[in-house]
XYZ file of C-alpha atoms in Angstrom:
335
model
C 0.000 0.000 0.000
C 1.332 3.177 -0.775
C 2.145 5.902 1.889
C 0.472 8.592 2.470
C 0.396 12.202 3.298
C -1.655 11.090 6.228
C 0.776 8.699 7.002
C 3.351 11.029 7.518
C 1.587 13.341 9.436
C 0.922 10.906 12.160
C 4.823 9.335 12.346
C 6.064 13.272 12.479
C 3.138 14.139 14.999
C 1.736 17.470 12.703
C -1.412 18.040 10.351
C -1.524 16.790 6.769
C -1.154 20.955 6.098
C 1.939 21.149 7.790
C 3.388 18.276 5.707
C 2.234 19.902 2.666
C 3.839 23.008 3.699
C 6.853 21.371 4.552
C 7.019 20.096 0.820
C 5.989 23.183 -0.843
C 9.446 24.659 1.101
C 7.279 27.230 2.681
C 9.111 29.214 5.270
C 6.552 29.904 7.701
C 6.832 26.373 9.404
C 9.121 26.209 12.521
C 12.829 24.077 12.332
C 11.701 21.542 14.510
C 8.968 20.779 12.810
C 9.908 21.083 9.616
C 12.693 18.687 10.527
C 10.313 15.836 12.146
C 8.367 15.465 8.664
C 11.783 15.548 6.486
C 12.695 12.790 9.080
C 9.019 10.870 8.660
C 9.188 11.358 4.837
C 12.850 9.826 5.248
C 11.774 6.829 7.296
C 8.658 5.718 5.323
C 10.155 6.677 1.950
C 7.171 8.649 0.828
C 7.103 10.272 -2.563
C 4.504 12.929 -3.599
C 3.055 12.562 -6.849
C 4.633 14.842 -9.072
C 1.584 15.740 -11.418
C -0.629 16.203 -8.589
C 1.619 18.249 -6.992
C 2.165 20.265 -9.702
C -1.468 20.861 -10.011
C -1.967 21.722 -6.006
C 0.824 24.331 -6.322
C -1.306 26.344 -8.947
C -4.622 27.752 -8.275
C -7.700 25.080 -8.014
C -11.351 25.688 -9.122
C -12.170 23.540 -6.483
C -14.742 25.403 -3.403
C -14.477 23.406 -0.163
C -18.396 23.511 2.153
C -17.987 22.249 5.605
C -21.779 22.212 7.230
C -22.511 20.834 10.496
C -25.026 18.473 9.761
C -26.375 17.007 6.275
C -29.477 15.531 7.876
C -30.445 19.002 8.550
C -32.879 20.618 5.423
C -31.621 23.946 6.051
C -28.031 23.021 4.844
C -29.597 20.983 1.844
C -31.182 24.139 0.528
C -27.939 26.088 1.407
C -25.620 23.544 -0.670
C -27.546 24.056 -3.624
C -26.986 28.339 -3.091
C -23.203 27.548 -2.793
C -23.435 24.662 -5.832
C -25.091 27.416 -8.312
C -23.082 30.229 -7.374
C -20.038 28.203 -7.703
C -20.611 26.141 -10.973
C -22.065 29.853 -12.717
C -18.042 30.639 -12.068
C -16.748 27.487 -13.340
C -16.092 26.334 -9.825
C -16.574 23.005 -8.523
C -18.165 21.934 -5.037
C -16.112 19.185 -2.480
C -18.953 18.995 0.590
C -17.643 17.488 3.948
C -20.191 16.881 6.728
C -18.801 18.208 10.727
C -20.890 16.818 12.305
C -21.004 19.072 15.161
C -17.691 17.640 15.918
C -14.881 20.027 16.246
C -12.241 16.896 15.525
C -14.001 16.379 12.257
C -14.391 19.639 11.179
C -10.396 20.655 11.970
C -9.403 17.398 9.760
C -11.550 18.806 6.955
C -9.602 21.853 7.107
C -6.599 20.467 7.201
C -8.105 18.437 3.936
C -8.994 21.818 2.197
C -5.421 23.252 3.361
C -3.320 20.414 2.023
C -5.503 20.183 -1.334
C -4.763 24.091 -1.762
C -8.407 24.568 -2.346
C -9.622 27.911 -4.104
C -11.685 29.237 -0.296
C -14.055 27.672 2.100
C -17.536 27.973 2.896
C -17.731 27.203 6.154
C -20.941 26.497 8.993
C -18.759 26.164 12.303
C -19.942 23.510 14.568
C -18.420 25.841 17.424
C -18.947 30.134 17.205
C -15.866 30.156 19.708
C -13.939 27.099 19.404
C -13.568 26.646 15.838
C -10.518 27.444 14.282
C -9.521 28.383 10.454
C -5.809 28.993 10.932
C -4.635 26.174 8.898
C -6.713 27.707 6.067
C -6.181 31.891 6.617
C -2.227 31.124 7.427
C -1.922 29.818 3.668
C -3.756 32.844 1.939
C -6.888 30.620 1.553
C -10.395 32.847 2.430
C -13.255 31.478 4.330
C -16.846 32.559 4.435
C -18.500 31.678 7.931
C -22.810 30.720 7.263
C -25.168 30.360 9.441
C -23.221 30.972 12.711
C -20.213 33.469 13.043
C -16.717 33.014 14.195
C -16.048 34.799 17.189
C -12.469 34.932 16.940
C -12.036 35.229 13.098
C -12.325 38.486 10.933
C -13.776 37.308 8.272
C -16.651 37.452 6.171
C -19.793 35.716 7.247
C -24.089 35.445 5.939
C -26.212 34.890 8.483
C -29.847 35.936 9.458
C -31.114 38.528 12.536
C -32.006 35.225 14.774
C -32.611 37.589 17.656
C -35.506 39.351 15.562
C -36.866 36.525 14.469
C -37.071 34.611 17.444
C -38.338 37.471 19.341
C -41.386 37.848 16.073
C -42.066 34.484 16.638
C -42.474 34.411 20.281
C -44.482 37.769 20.100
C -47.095 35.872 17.733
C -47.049 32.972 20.095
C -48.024 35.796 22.814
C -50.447 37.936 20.849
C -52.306 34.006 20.271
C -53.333 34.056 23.814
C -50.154 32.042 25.607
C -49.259 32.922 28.551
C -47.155 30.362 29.668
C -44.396 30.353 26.625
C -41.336 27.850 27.008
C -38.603 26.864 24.941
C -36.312 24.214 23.450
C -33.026 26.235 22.873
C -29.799 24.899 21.303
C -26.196 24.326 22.271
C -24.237 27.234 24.344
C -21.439 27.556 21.777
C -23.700 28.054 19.079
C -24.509 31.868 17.881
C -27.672 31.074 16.543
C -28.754 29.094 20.035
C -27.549 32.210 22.072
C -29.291 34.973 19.592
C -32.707 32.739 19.376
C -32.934 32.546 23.462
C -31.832 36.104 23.527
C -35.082 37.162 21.269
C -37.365 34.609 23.510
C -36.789 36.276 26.839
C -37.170 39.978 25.357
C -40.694 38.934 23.651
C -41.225 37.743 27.081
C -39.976 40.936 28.869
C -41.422 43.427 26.728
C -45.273 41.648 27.026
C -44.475 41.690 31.256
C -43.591 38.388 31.843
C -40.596 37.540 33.801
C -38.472 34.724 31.648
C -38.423 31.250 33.716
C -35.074 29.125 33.890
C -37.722 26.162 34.192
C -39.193 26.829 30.652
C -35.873 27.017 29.021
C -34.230 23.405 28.328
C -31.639 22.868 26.628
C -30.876 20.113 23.329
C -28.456 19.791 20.531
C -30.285 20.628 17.494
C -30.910 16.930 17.099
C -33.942 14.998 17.443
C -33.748 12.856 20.540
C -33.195 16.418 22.737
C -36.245 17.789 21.413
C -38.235 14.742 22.181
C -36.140 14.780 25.526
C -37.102 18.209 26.297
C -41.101 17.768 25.739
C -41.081 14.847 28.133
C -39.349 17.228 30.490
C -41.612 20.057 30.066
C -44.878 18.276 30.066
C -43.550 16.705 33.626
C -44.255 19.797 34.936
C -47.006 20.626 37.584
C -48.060 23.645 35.501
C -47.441 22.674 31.846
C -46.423 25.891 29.322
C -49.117 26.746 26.641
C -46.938 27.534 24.199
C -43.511 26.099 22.896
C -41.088 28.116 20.578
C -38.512 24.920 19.328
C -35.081 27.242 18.096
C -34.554 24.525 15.125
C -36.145 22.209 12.823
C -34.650 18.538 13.956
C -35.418 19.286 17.081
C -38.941 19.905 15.907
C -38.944 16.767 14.653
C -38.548 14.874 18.346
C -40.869 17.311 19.663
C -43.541 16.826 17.544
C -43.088 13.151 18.121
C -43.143 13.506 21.820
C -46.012 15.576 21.386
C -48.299 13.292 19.778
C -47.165 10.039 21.777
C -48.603 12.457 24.657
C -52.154 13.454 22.313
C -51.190 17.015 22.414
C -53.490 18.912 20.062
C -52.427 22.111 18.998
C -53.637 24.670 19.284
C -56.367 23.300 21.206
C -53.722 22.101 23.970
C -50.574 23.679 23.111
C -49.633 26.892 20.398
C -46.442 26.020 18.741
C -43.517 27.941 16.921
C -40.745 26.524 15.639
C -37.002 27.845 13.417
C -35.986 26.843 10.223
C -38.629 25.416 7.407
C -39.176 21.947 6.793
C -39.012 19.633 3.823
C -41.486 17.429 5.131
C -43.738 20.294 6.507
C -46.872 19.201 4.252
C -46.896 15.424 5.448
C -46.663 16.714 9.245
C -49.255 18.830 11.076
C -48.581 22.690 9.362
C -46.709 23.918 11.684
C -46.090 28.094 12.132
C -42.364 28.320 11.685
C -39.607 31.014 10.878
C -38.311 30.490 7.443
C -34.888 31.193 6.760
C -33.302 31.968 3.003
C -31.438 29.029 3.229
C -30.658 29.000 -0.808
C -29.634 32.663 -0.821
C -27.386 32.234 2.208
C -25.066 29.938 -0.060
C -25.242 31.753 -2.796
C -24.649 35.241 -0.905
C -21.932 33.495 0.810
C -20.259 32.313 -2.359
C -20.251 35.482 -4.292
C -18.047 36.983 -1.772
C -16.212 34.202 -1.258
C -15.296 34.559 -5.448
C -14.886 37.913 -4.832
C -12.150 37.252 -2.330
C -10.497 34.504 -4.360
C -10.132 36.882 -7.058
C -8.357 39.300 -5.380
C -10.908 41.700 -4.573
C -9.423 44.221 -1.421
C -12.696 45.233 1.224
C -13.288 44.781 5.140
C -14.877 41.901 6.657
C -18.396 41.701 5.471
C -21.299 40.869 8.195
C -24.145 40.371 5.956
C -27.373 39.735 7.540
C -30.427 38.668 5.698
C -34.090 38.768 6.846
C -36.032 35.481 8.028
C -39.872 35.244 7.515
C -42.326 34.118 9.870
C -45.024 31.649 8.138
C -48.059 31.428 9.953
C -49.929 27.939 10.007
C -52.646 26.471 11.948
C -50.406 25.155 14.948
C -50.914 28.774 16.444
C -53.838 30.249 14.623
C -57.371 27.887 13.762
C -58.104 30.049 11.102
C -54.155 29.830 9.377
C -54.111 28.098 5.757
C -51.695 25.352 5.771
């Protein structure tokens, strides 16, 4: 079997990038290091292809899109933004699927780094723990969707979550709840933090005091929104209303919900965040939409733009989300 890259990355203790860097005889890699993978290379008798090599050293057409989860319909609809944007310029598409794991989404970095991919597109699984140094120390842009990096300057499309959150718990209110709780998302996710944020100021501003109680916590997956019903209907005074901050953890709510014959609105109003593929075989559900297609193309453009050389500050672009009113909080609402 042939040796690898990889391979020598793991005898010399460094990233795949660092090898490549090593081998492209840039500078900006320390002695030591440097020295370890000359030694590794050495000891397993590597040799890089030439022709491929030769092709990595020039400029690729090649766009890398690291989302955080491909279950999730929101990126689906986002792909295809990034995918049109991108093949319009003659630029082709490598997708790679975080997980919401920081480990996976640093090796697909390093991937993009070592490949010399054109830029990134990039959903971090973490707003303050992910990292794109091994991608902005080689010259290589990134674009951050859906959630921002706190400790990057670079571009990023997102949309006001805050706003919309707080719309969508202010309809919830102005439909007669009283009693409004909420399925947030992880702590080291922006669009968790900005969604809660809006909650408890729809709360404050209609003069109700935000409860701890009503606020539980999942993972933007399905088993902690089915987890977080059971939880909230234990309680002696069960909320009339439920705003659920994404769409797969909809999913386990809705399932906890009817194993428990919750009829809504009749028993419960509910809200939910991000649209659904499936929305018309489920009961319609009132839900804030997000422009999930123009958030990869929007975040593409400017990602070309940067590739080509184009000089401007740090964009923030943030684009409006759309609250769709359906019969889960109004009787008379047209699914």
């Amino acid at each position: 079997m042939a040796v690898t890259i990889r391979d020598v990355a793991a005898l010399a203790g460094v990233s795949p990038a660092t090898v490549s860097r090593v081998l492209n005889a840039d500078p900006r890699v320390a002695t030591d290091l440097a020295e370890r993978v000359r030694d590794a290379v050495a000891k397993l008798g590597y040799r890089p292809n030439s022709a491929a090599r030769s092709l990595r050293t020039r400029a690729t057409k090649v766009l890398g899109l690291i989302i955080a989860d491909i279950q999730n319909p929101f990126f689906t609809a986002l792909a295809r933004g990034v995918e049109d944007a991108a093949n319009e310029r003659d630029y082709s598409v490598v997708l790679a699927n975080s997980d919401e794991s920081l480990d996976k989404e640093q090796r697909y970095l390093e991937v993009a780094a070592a490949e010399r991919m054109a830029g990134v597109v990039l959903a971090p699984s973490s707003t303050a723990a992910s990292r794109i140094d091994t991608l902005t120390d080689r010259g290589i842009p990134v674009v951050a969707i859906d959630r921002r990096l706190r400790w990057a300057d670079v571009d990023s499309v997102t949309v006001n979550n805050q706003k919309a959150a707080k719309e969508a718990v202010e309809h919830l209110l102005a439909a007669g709840a009283r009693r409004v709780a909420m399925i947030t998302g992880p702590s080291d996710a922006s669009t968790a933090t900005s969604r809660l944020a809006g909650y408890r100021a729809a709360l404050r501003e209609a003069g109700l005091t935000p409860d701890p109680a009503l606020e539980v916590r999942g993972d933007y997956r399905p088993e902690s929104g089915r987890a977080a019903v059971g939880t909230l209907l234990g309680m002696p005074q069960r909320p009339d209303g439920l705003f659920v901050a994404n769409n797969l953890m909809m999913v386990g709510a809705l399932d906890a919900l009817a194993r428990a014959r919750i009829r809504f609105p009749d028993d419960l109003l509910l809200a939910g965040f991000d649209e659904m593929s499936w929305a018309g075989f489920a009961p319609p559900i009132t839900l804030v939409e997000q422009p999930s297609y123009d958030i990869g193309r929007r975040a593409t453009e400017l990602l070309l733009r940067r590739i080509g050389g184009e000089q401007f500050p740090p964009q923030r672009i943030v684009l409006p989300a759309r609250l769709q009113i359906r019969s889960s909080t109004d009787h008379t609402a047209v699914a």
